[in-house]
mmCIF file with all atom_site columns, C-alpha atoms in Angstrom:
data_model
loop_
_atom_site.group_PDB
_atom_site.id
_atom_site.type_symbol
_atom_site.label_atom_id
_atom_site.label_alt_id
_atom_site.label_comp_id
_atom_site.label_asym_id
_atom_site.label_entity_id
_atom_site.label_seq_id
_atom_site.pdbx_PDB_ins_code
_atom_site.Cartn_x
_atom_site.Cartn_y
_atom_site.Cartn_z
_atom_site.occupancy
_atom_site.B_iso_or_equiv
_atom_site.pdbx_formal_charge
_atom_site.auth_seq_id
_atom_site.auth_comp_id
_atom_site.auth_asym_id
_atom_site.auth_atom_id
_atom_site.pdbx_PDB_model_num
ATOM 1  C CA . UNK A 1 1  ? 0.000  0.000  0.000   1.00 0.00 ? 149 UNK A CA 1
ATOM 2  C CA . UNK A 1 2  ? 1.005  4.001  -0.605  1.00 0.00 ? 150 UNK A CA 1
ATOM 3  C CA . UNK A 1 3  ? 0.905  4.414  2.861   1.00 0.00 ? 151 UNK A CA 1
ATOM 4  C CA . UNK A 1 4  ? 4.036  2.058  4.222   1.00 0.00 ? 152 UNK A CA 1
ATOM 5  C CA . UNK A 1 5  ? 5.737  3.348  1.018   1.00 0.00 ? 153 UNK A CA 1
ATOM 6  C CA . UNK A 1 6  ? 5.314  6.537  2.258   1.00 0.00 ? 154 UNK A CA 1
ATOM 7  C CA . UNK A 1 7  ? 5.759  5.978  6.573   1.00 0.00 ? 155 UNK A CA 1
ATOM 8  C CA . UNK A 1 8  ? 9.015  4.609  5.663   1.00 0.00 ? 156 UNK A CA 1
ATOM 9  C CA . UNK A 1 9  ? 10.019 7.454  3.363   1.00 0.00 ? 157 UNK A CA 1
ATOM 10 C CA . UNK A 1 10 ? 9.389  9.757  5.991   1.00 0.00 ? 158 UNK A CA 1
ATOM 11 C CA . UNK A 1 11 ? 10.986 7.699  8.311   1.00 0.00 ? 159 UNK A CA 1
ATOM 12 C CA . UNK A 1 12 ? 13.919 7.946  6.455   1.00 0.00 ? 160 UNK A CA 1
ATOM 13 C CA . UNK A 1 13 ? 14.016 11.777 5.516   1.00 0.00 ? 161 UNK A CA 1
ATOM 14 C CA . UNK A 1 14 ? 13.421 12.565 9.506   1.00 0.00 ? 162 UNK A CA 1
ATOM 15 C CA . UNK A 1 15 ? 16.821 10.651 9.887   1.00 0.00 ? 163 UNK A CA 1
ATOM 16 C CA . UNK A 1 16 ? 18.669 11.496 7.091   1.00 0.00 ? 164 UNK A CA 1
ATOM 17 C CA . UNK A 1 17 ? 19.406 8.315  5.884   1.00 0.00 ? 165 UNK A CA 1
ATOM 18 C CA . UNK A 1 18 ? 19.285 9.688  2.290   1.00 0.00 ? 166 UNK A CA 1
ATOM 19 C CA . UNK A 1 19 ? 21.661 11.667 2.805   1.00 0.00 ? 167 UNK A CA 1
ATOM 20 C CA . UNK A 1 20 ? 23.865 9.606  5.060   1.00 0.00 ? 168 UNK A CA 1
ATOM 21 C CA . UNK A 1 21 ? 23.400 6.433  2.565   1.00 0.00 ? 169 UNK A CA 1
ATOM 22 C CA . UNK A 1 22 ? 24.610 9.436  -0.270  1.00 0.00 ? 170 UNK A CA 1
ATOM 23 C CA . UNK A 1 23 ? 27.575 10.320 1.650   1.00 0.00 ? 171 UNK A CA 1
ATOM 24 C CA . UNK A 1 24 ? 29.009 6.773  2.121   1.00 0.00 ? 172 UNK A CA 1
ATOM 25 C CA . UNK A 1 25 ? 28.341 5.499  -1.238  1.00 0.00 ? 173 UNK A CA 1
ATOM 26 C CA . UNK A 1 26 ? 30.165 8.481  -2.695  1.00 0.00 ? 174 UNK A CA 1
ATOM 27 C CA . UNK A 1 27 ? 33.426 8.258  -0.105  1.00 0.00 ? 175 UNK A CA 1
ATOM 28 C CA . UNK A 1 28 ? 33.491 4.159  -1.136  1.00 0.00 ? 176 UNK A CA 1
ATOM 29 C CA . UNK A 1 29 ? 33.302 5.008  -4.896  1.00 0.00 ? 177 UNK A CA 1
ATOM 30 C CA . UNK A 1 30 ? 36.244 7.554  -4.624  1.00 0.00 ? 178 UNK A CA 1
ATOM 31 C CA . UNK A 1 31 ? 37.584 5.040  -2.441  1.00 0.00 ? 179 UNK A CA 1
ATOM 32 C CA . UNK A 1 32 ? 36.950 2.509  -5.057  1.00 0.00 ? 180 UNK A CA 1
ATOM 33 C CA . UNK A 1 33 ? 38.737 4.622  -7.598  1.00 0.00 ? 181 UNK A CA 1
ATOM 34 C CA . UNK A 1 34 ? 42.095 5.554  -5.828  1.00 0.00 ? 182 UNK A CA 1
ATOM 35 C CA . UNK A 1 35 ? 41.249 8.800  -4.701  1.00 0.00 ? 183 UNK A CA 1
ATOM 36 C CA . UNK A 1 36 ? 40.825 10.298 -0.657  1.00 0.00 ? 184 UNK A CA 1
ATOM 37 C CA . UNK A 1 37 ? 37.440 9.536  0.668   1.00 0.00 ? 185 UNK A CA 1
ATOM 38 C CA . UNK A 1 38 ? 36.725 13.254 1.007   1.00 0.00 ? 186 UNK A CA 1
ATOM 39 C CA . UNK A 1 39 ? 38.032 15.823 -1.635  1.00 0.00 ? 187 UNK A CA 1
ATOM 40 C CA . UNK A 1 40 ? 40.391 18.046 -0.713  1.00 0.00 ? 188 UNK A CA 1
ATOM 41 C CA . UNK A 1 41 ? 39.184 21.490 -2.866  1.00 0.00 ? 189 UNK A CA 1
ATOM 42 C CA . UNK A 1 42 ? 36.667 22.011 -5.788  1.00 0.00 ? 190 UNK A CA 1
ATOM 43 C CA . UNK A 1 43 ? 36.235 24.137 -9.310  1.00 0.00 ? 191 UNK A CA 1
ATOM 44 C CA . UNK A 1 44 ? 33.339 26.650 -10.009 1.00 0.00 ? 192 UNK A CA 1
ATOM 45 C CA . UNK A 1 45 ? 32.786 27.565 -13.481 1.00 0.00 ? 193 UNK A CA 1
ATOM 46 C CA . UNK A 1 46 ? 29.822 29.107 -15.510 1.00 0.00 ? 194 UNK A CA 1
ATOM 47 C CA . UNK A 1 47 ? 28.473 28.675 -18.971 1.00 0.00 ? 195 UNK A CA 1
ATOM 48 C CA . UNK A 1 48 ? 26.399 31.449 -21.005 1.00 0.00 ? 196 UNK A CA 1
ATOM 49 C CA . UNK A 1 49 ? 24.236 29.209 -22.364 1.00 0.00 ? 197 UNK A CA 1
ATOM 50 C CA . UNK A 1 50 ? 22.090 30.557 -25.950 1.00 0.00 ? 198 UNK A CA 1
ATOM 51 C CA . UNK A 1 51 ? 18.227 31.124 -25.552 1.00 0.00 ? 199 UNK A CA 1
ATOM 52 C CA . UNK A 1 52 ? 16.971 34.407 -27.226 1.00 0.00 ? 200 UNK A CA 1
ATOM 53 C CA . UNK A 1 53 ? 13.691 32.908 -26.254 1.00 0.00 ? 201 UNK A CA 1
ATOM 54 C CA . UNK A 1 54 ? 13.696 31.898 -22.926 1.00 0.00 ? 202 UNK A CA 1
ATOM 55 C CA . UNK A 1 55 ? 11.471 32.555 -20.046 1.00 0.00 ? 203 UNK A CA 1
ATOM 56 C CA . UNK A 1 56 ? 11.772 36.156 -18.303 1.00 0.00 ? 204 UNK A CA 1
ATOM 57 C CA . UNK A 1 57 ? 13.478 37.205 -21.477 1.00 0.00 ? 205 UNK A CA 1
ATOM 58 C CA . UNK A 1 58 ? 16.725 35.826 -20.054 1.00 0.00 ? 206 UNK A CA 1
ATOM 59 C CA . UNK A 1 59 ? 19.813 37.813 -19.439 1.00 0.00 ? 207 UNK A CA 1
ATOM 60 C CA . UNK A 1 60 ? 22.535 39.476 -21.383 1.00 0.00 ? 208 UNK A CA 1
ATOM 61 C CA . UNK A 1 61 ? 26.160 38.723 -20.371 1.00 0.00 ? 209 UNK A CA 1
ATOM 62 C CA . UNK A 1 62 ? 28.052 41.621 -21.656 1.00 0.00 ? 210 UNK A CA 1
ATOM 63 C CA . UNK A 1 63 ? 31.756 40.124 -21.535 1.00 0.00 ? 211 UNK A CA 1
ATOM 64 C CA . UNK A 1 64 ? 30.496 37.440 -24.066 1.00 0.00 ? 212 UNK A CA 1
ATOM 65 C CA . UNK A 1 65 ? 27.757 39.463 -26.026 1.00 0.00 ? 213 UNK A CA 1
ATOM 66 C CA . UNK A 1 66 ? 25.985 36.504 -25.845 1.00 0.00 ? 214 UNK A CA 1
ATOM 67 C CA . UNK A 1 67 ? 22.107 36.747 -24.854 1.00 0.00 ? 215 UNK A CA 1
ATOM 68 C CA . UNK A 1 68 ? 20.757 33.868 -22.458 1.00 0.00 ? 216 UNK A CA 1
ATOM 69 C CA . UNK A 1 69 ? 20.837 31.606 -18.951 1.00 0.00 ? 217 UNK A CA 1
ATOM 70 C CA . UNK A 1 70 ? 24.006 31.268 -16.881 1.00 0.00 ? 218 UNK A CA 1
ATOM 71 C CA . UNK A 1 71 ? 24.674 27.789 -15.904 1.00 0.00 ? 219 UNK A CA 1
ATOM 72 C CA . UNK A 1 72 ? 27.250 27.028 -12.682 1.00 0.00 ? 220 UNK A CA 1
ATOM 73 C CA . UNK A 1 73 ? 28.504 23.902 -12.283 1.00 0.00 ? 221 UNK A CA 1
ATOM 74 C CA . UNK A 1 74 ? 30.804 22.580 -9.345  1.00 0.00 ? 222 UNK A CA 1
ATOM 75 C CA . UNK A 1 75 ? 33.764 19.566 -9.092  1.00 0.00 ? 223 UNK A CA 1
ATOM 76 C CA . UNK A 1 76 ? 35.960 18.144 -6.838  1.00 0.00 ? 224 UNK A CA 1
ATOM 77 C CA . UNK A 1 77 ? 39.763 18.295 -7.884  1.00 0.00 ? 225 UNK A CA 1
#
């Protein structure tokens, strides 16, 4: 039934098993791969991304002359 499907979800968010079950599956898989459990620093970077059409009208990034969304994406070293 919906209902244990959704008492145990609960459960589960209340604990943050989620995000504990997240957090060891990622440090074996770096593990796994010959890397430190936990990275040591990170890269930002952003992306002007084309869409003359979008929602909002979009934005304008001057520096790139380019008219559109900003995407940010961020990755361990």
């Amino acid at each position: 039934p919906w209902q244990t499907v959704y008492w145990w979800f609960r459960r589960f968010t209340r604990r943050l098993l989620f995000q504990t079950i997240h957090d060891i599956a990622l440090m074996l898989d770096r593990e796994r791969q010959g890397r430190e459990a936990s990275p040591t620093g990170g890269v930002l970077d952003s992306q002007t991304v084309k869409a003359p059409h979008a929602p909002d009208g979009g934005g304008y990034d001057a520096a790139k002359r380019t008219k559109g969304r900003k995407r940010h994406v961020a990755v361990d070293t």
